Coordinates of C-alpha atoms in Angstrom, one line a residue:
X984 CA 196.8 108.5 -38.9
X985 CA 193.3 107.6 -37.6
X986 CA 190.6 109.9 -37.4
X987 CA 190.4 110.8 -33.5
X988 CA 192.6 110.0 -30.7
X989 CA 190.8 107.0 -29.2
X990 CA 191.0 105.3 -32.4
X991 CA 194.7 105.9 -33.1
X992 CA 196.9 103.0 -32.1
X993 CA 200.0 103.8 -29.6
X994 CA 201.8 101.2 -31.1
X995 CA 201.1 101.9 -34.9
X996 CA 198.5 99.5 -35.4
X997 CA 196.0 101.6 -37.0
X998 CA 198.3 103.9 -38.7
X999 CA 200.7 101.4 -40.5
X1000 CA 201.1 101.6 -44.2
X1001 CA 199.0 99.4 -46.0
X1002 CA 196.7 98.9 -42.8
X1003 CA 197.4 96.5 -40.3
X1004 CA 193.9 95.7 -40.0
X1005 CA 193.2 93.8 -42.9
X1006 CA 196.5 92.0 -42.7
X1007 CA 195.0 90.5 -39.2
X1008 CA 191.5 90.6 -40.3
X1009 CA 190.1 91.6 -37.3
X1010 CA 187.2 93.6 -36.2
X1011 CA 187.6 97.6 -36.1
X1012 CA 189.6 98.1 -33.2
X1013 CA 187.7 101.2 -32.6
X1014 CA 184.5 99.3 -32.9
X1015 CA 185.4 96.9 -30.2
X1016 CA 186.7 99.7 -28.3
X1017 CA 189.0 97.1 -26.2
X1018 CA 192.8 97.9 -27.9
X1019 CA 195.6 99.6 -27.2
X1020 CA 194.7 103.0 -27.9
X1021 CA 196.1 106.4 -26.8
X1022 CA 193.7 106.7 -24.2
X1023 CA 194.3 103.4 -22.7
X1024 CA 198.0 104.4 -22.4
X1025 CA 197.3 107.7 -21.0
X1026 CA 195.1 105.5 -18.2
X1027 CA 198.3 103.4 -17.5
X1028 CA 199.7 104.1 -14.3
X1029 CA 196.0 104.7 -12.9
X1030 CA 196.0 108.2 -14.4
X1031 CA 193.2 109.4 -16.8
X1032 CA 194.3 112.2 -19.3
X1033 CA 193.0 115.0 -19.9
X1034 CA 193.5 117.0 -23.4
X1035 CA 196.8 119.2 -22.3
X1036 CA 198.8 121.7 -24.5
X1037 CA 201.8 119.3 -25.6
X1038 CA 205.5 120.6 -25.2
X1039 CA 206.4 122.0 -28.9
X1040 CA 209.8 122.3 -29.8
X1041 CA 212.6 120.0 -29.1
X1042 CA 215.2 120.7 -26.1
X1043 CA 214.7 124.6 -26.1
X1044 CA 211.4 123.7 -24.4
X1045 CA 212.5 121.4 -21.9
X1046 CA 215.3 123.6 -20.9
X1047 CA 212.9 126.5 -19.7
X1048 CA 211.7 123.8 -16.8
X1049 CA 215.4 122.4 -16.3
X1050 CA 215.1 124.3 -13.2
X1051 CA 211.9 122.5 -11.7
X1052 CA 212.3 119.5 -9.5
X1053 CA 209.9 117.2 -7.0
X1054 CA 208.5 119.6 -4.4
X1055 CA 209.0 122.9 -6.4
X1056 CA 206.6 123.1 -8.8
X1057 CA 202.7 123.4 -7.5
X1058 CA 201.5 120.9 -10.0
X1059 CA 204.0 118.2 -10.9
X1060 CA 202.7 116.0 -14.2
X1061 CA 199.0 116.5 -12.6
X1062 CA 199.7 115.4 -9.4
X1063 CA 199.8 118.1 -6.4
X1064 CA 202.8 118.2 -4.2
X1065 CA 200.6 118.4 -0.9
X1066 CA 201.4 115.1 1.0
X1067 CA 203.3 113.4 -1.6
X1068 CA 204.5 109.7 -0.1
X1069 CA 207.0 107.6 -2.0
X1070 CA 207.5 103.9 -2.2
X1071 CA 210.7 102.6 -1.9
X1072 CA 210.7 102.3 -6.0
X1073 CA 210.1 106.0 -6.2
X1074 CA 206.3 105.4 -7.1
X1075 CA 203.8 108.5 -5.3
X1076 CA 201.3 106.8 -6.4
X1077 CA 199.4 105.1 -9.2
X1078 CA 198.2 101.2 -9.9
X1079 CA 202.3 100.3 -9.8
X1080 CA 203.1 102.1 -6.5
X1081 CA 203.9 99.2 -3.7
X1082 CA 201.3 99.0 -0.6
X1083 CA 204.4 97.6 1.4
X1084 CA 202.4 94.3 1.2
X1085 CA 205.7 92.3 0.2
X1086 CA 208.0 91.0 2.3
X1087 CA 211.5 92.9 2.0
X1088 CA 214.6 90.6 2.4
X1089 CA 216.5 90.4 5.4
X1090 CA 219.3 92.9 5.5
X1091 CA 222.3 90.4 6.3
X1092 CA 220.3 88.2 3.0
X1093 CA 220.6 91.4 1.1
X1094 CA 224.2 92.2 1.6
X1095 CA 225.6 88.7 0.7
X1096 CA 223.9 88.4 -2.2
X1097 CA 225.3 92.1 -3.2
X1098 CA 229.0 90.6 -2.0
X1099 CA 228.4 87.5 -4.5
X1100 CA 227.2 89.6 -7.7
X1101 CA 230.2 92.2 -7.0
X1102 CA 232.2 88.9 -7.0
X1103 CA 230.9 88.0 -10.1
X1104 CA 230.8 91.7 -11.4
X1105 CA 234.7 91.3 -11.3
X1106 CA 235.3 88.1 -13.2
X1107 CA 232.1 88.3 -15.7
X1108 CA 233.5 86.7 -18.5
X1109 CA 234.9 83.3 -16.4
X1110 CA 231.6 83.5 -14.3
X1111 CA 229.4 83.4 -17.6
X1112 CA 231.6 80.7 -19.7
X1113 CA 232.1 78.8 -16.5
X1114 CA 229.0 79.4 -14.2
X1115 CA 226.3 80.8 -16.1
X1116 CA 224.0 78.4 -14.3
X1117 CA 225.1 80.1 -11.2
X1118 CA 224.4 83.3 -13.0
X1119 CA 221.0 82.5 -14.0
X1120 CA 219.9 81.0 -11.4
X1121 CA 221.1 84.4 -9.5
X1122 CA 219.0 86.0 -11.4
X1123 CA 215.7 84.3 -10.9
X1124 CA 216.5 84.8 -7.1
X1125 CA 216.6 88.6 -7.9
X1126 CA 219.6 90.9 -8.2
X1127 CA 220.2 93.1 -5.4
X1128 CA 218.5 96.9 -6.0
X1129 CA 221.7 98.7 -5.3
X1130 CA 223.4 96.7 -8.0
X1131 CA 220.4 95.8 -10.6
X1132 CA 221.5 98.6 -13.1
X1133 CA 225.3 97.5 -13.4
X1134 CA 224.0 93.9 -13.7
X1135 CA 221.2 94.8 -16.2
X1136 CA 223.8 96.7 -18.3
X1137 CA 226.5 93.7 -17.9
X1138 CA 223.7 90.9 -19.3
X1139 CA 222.6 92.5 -22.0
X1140 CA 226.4 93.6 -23.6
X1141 CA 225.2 97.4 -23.3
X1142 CA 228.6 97.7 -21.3
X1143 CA 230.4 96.4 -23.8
X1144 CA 228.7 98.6 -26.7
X1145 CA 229.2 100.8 -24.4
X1146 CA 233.5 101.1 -24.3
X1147 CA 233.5 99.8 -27.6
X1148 CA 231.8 102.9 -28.6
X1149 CA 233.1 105.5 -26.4
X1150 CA 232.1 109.1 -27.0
X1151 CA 229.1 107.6 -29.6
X1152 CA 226.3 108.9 -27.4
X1153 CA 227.8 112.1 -26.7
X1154 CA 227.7 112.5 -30.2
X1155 CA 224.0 111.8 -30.6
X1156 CA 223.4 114.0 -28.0
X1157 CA 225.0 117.0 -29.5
X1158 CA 223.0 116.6 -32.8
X1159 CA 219.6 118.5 -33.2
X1160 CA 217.8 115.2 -34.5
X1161 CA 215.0 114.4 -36.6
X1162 CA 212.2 117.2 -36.6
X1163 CA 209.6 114.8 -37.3
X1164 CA 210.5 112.2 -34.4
X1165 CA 211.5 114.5 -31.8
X1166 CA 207.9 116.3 -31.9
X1167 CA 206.1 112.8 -31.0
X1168 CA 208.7 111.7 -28.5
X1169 CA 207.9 115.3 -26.6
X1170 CA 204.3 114.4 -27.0
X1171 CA 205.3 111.3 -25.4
X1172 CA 207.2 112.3 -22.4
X1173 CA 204.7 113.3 -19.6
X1174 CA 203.0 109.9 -20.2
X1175 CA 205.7 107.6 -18.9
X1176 CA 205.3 106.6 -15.3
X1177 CA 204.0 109.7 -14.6
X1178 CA 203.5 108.7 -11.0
X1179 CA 207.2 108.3 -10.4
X1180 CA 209.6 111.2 -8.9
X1181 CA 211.9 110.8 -11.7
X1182 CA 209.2 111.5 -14.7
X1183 CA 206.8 113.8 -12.5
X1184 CA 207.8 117.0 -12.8
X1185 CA 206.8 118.1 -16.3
X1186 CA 210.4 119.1 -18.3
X1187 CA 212.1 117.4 -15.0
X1188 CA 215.6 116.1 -15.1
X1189 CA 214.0 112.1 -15.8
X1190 CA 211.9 113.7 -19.0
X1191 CA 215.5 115.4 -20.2
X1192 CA 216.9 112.4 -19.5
X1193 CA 214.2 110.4 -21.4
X1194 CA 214.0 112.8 -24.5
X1195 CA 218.0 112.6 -24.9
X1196 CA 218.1 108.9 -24.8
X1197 CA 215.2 108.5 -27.3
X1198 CA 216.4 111.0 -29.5
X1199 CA 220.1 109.6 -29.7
X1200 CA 218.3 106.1 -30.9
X1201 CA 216.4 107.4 -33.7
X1202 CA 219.7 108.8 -34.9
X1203 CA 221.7 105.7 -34.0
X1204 CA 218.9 104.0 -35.9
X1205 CA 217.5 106.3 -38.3
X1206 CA 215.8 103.8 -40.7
X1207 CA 214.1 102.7 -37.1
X1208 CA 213.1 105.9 -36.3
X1209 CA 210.9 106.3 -32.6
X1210 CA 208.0 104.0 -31.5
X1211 CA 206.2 104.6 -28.4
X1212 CA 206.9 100.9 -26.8
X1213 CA 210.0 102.2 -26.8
X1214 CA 209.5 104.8 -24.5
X1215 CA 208.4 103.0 -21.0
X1216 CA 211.5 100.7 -21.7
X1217 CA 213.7 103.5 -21.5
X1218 CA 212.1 104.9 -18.8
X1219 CA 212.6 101.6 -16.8
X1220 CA 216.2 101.6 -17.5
X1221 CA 216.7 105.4 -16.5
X1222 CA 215.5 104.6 -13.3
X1223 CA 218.1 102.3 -12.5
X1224 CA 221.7 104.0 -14.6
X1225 CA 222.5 106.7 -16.5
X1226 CA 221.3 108.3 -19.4
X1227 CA 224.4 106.7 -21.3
X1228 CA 224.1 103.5 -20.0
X1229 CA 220.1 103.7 -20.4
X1230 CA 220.7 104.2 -24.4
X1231 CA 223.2 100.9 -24.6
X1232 CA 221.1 99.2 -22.9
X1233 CA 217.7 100.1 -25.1
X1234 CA 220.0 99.7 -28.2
X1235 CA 220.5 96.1 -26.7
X1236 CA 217.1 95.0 -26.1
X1237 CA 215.9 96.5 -29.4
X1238 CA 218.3 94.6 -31.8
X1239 CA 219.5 91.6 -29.5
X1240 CA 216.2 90.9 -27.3
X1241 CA 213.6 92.4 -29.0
X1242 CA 215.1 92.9 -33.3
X1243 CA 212.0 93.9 -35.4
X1244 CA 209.6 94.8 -32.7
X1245 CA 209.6 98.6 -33.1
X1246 CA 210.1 98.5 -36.8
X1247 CA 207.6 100.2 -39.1
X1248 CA 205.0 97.5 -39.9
X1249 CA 205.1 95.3 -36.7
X1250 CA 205.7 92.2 -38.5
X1251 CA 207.6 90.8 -35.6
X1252 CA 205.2 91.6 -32.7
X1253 CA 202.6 90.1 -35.5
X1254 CA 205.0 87.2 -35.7
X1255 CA 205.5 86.3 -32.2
X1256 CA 202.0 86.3 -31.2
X1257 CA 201.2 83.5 -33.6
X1258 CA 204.1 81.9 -31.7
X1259 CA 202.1 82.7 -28.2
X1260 CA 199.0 81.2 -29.2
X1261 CA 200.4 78.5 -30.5
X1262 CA 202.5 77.1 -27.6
X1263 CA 199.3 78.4 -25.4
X1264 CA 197.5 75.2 -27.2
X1265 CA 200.2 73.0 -25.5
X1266 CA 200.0 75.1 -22.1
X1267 CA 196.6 75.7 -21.5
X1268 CA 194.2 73.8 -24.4
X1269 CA 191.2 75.1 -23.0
X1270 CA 192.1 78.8 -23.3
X1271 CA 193.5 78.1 -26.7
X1272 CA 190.4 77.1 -27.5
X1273 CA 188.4 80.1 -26.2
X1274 CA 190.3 82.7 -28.3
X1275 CA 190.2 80.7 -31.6
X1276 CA 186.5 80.1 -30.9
X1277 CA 186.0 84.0 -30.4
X1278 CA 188.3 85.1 -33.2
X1279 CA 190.1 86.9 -31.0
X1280 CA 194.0 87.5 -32.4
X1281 CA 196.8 87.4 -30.5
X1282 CA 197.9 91.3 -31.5
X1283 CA 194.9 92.7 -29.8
X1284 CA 196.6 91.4 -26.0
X1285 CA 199.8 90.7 -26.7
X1286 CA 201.1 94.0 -28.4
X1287 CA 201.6 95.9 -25.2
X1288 CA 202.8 92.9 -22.6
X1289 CA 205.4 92.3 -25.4
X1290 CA 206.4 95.8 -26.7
X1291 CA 206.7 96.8 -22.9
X1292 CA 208.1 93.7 -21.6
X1293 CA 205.1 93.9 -18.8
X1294 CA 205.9 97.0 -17.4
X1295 CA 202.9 98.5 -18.3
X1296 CA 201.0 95.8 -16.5
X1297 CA 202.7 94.3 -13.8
X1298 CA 203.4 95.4 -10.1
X1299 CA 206.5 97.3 -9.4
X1300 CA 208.6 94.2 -7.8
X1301 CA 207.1 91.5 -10.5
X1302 CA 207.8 94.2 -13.1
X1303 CA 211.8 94.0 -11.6
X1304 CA 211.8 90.2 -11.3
X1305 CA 210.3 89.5 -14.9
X1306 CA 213.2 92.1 -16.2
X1307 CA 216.4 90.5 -13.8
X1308 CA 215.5 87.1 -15.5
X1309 CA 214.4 88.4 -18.9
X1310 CA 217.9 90.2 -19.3
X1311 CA 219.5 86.7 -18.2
X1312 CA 217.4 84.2 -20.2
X1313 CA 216.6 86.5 -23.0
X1314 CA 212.4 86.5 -24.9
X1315 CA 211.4 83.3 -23.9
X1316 CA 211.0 85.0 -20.2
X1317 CA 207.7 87.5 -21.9
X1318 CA 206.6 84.1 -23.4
X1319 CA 206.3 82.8 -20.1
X1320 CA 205.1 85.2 -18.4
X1321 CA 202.6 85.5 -21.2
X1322 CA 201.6 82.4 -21.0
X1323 CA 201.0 82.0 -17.3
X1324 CA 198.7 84.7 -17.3
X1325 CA 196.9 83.4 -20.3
X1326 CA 196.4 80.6 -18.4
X1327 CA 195.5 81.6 -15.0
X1328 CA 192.8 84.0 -16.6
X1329 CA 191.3 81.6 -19.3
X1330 CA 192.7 78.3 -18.0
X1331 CA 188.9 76.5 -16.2
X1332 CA 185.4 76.5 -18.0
X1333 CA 184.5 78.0 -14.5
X1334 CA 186.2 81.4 -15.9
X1335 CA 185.2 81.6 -19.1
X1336 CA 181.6 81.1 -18.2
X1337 CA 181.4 85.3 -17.0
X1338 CA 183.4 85.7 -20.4
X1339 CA 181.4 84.6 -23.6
X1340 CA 182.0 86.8 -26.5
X1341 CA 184.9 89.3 -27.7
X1342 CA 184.4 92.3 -25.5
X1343 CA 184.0 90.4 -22.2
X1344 CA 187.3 88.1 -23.0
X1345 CA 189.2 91.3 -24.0
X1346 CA 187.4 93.3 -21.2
X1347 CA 189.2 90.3 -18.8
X1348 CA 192.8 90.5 -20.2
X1349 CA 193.1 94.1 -19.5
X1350 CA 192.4 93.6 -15.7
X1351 CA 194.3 90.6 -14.8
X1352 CA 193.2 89.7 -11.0
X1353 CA 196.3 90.8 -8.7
X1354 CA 197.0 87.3 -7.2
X1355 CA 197.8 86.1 -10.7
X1356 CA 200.6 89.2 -10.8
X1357 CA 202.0 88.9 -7.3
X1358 CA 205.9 88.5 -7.3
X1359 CA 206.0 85.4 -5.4
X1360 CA 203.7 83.3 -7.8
X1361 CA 204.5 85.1 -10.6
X1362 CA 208.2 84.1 -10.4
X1363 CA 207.5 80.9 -9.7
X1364 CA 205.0 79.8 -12.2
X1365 CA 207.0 81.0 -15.2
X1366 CA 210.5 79.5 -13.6
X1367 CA 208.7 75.5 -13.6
X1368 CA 206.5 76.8 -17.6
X1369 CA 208.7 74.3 -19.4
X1370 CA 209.0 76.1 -22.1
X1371 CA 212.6 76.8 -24.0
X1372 CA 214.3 78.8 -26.5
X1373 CA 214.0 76.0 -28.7
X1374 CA 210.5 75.5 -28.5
X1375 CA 210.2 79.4 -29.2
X1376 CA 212.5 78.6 -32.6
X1377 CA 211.2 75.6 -33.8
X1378 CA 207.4 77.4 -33.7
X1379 CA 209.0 80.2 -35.5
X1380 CA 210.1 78.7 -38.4
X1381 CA 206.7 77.1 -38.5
X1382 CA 204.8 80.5 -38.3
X1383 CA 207.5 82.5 -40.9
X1384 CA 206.4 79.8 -43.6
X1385 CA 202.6 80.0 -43.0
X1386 CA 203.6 84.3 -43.0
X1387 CA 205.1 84.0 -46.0
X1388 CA 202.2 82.0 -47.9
X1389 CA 200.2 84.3 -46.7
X1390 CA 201.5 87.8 -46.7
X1391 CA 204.7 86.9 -49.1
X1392 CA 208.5 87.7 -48.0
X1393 CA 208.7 90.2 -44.5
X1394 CA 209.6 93.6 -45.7
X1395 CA 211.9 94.5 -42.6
X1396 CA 214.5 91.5 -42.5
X1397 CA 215.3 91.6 -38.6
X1398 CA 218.6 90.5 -37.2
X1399 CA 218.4 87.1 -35.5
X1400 CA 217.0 87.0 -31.8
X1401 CA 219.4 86.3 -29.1
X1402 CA 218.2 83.9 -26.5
X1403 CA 219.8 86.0 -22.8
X1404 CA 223.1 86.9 -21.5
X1405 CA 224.9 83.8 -22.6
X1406 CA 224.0 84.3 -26.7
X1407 CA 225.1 87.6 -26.6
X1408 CA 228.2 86.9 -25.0
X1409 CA 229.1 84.5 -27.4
X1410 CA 228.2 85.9 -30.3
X1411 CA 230.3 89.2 -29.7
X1412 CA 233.2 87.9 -27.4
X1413 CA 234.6 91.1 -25.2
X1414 CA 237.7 91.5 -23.9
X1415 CA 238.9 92.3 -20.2
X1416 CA 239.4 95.6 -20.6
X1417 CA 235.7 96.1 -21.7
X1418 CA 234.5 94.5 -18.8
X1419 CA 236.4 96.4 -16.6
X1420 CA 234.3 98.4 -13.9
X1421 CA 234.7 101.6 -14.1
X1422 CA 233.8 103.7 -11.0
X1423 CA 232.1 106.9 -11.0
X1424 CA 233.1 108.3 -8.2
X1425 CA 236.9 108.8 -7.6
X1426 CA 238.2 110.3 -4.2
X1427 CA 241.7 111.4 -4.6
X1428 CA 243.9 110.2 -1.0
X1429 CA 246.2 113.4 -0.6
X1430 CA 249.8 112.0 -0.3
X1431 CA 251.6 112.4 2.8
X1432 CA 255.2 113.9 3.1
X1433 CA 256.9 110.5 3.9
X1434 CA 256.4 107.0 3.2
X1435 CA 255.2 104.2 6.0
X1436 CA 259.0 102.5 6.3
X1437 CA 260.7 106.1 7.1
X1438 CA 257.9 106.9 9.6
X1439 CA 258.7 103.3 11.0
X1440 CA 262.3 104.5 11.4
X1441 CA 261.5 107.4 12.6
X1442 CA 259.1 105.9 15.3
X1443 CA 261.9 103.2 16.0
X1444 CA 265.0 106.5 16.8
X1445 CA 262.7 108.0 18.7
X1446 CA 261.9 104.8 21.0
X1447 CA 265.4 104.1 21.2
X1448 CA 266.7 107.6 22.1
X1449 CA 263.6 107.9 24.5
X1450 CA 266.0 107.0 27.7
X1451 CA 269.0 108.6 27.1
X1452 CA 270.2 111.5 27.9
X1453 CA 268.5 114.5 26.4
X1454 CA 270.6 116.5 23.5
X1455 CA 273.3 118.9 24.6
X1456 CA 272.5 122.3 24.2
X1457 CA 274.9 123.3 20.9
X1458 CA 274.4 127.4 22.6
X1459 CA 277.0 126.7 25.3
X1460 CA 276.8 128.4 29.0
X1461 CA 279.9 129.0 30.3
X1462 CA 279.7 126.1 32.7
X1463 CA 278.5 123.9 30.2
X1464 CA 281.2 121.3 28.9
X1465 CA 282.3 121.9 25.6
X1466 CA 280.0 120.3 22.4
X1467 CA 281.3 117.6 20.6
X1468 CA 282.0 118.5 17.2
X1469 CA 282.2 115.2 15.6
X1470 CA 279.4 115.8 13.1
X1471 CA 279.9 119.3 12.4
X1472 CA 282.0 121.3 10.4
X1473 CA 285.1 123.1 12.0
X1474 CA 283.6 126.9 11.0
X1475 CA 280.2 126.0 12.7
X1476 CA 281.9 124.4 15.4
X1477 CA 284.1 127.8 16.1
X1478 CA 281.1 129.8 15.5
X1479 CA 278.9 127.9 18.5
X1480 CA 282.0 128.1 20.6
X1481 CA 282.3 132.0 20.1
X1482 CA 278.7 132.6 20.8
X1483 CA 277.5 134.0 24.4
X1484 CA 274.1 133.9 25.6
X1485 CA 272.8 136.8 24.5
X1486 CA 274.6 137.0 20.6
X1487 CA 273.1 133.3 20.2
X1488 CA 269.5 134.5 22.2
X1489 CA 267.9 135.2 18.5
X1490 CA 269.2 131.9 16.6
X1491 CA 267.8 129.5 19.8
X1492 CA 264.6 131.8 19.7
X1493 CA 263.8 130.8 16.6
X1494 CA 265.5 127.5 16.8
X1495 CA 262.5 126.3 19.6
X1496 CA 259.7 127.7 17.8
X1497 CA 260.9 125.4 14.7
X1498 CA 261.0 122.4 17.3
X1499 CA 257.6 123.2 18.6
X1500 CA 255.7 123.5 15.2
X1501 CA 257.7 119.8 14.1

């Protein structure tokens, strides 16, 4: 580990094995003061960190503040509960919380796109072999909120993992875990969108949540262990399903989307931003240029954009967008995005001229003007980037052989990447029963005492027998004319005969009260 907290890498990059540093033969990270450093992740959501006593122990210690919730406690994750004001993301501030600047979809918009996905929710499998460019193009459009969790989980085969693997993650859960990893994801906890009402109250139900998700992983995955990228992915995925769901889905992104990006070592991370900067020399030559003039690696502003898929960076709604088409399309979506704003912030000799040297470039990069982020543009700027999954494989065969002539064989041998929804399908074929939706809510109609035909008849007999004459009285006055005893048996029709008034008063008592409560 490095010597002091500034210089200690969130991602790993000081504190690999064998030193990362002179594999990318940079400058001191800590020199240049511009990387990816604990403090700069504790400054993410627009919150600076102080030193605070960290929560030791594993789920014993989250436990005692099981009981503490948004409003209760009289500080919540540094942030006082006087005034608090939510977005409609769940943001109470912070650089990611929305100022209500963009424009919400109309409501009648909103409910037919959430009929069509439910539509497609239902036949999944015939709307991805059959329609996927439907489906993708769905996507890029944005899926509707109330359904972006069941569709995020449905793209990226976590649902299927999922049935396949029922009970799995309640098996995780119930194991104590790895002493060594659950200590640093506790550590880890309170830093993750701490301006959001699910992650804000310190031992909260999102930071149970959160712990129980990233602990089951490094179990699942115990070669893998826990890196701290992982974290604000998970995070991002609890706030749109359950803890369950959240896990199949991370499991997803780390070994279909994202395989060998939070391995010991980074080689992949390493890997794919030679595979940026080289497609950047066909995107945007002139900021190519300006980075290999300066020395400046791709690791040093990639690591996090990638690691995070841009949730760390982004606004709240282009954060949503870039993930709805990023589950779809798979990587080549954080390429993109990448890319774009590569070349929107080094793209004209008229920018690089307040940028001439190391610190100022790197200095640029880590405050990306907001009209470069907005949704709208955004979106639309990496939807026209013609760049495609084969570009991304065809440059990363190129960059594996100059790896290996360089730094010899990989030493974590990744599954391949999957390129979206559509890869992942194929390559793991599920069956109906998988893709059934299961709801989770069940409200149980009470059954009634007869069925719809006999209340029919009985609704019909009484229409018909409304104008006739009423029912003769079976308790006979002795003016009455005698009762006709065709449906009744000869002792009961003796017994009704016999009866006077007053013997038969108790039976016709009690005979009326029955009609009444009918």
């Amino acid at each position: 580990p490095a010597q002091t907290s500034h210089n200690k890498s969130i991602w790993r990059i000081v504190s690999m094995p064998g030193g990362c540093e002179a594999q990318i033969s940079v400058l001191s990270l800590s020199r240049l003061g511009l990387m990816f450093s604990m403090s700069k992740l504790q400054s993410g959501n627009g919150v600076q960190w102080k030193d605070s006593r960290s929560q030791r122990g594993t789920v014993e210690s989250l436990a005692e503040h099981e009981s503490s919730s948004l409003g209760s406690d009289p500080e919540l994750n540094g942030v006082t509960n006087t005034e608090i004001q939510t977005d409609k993301y769940g943001f109470i501030g912070g650089a990611q919380q929305s100022a209500g600047e963009n424009a919400d979809i109309p409501p009648d918009v909103l409910r037919q796109r959430e009929a069509k996905w439910l539509d497609m929710l239902n036949s999944w499998d015939k709307w991805m072999a059959k329609k996927h460019k439907k489906v993708k193009l769905r996507c890029q459009k944005g899926i509707p909120p109330s359904l972006r969790g069941r569709a995020w989980l449905y793209l990226s085969g976590g649902k299927v993992k999922k049935e396949q693997n029922q009970g799995k993650f309640q098996e995780l859960d119930s194991q104590p875990g790895d002493p060594k990893w659950l200590d640093v994801i506790e550590k880890d906890l309170h830093r993750q969108f701490p301006f959001h009402e699910m992650f804000v109250a310190r031992g909260g139900h999102g930071q149970q949540d959160l712990f129980r998700v990233l602990k089951a992983y490094t179990l699942h995955r115990p070669e893998e262990g826990y890196c701290q990228a992982q974290a604000p992915i998970a995070a991002v995925l609890l706030m749109h399903m359950p803890a369950e769901d959240a896990f199949w889905g991370l499991v997803q992104i780390c070994e279909k989307y994202l395989p060998g990006y939070y391995s010991a070592g980074l080689e992949a991370i390493q890997l794919d931003g030679e595979i940026l900067f080289a497609l950047l020399k066909r995107v945007s030559p002139v900021a190519h240029r300006h980075l290999k003039k300066y020395k400046i690696d791709p690791i040093l502003y990639m690591t996090e954009w990638f690691m995070c898929a841009f949730s760390r960076t982004l606004p709240w709604v282009s954060v949503l967008r870039v993930w709805d088409m990023f589950f779809c399309e798979g990587v080549k979506i954080i390429f993109r995005v990448g890319l774009v704003l590569l070349k929107c912030m080094l793209g004209s000799q008229e920018k690089l001229k307040a940028c001439q040297g190391q610190y100022e470039t790197m200095e640029l990069l880590r405050s990306i003007e907001p009209q470069y982020m907005q949704e709208a543009f955004l979106v639309q700027e990496v939807i026209e980037l013609a760049v495609s999954e084969r570009d991304i494989e065809k440059e990363h065969l190129s960059q594996l052989r100059r790896w290996k002539e360089t730094h010899g064989e990989l030493h974590c041998k990744s599954p391949p990447r999957m390129h979206g929804a559509k890869a992942i399908m194929a390559a793991e074929p599920p069956s109906r029963q998988d893709l059934k939706q299961n709801p989770t809510i069940i409200v149980e109609v009470p059954q009634t005492t007869e069925s719809k035909t006999e209340k029919g008849k009985k609704t019909k007999k009484i229409k018909d027998t409304k104008n006739t004459s009423p029912p003769p009285n079976p308790y006979l006055l002795p003016s009455d004319p005698p009762l006709p005893s065709d449906n009744l048996s000869p002792s009961e029709s003796q017994h009704l005969q016999k009866d006077t008034p007053l013997q038969g008063s108790n039976q016709s008592l009690s005979s009326a009260d029955h009609d009444t409560y009918l």
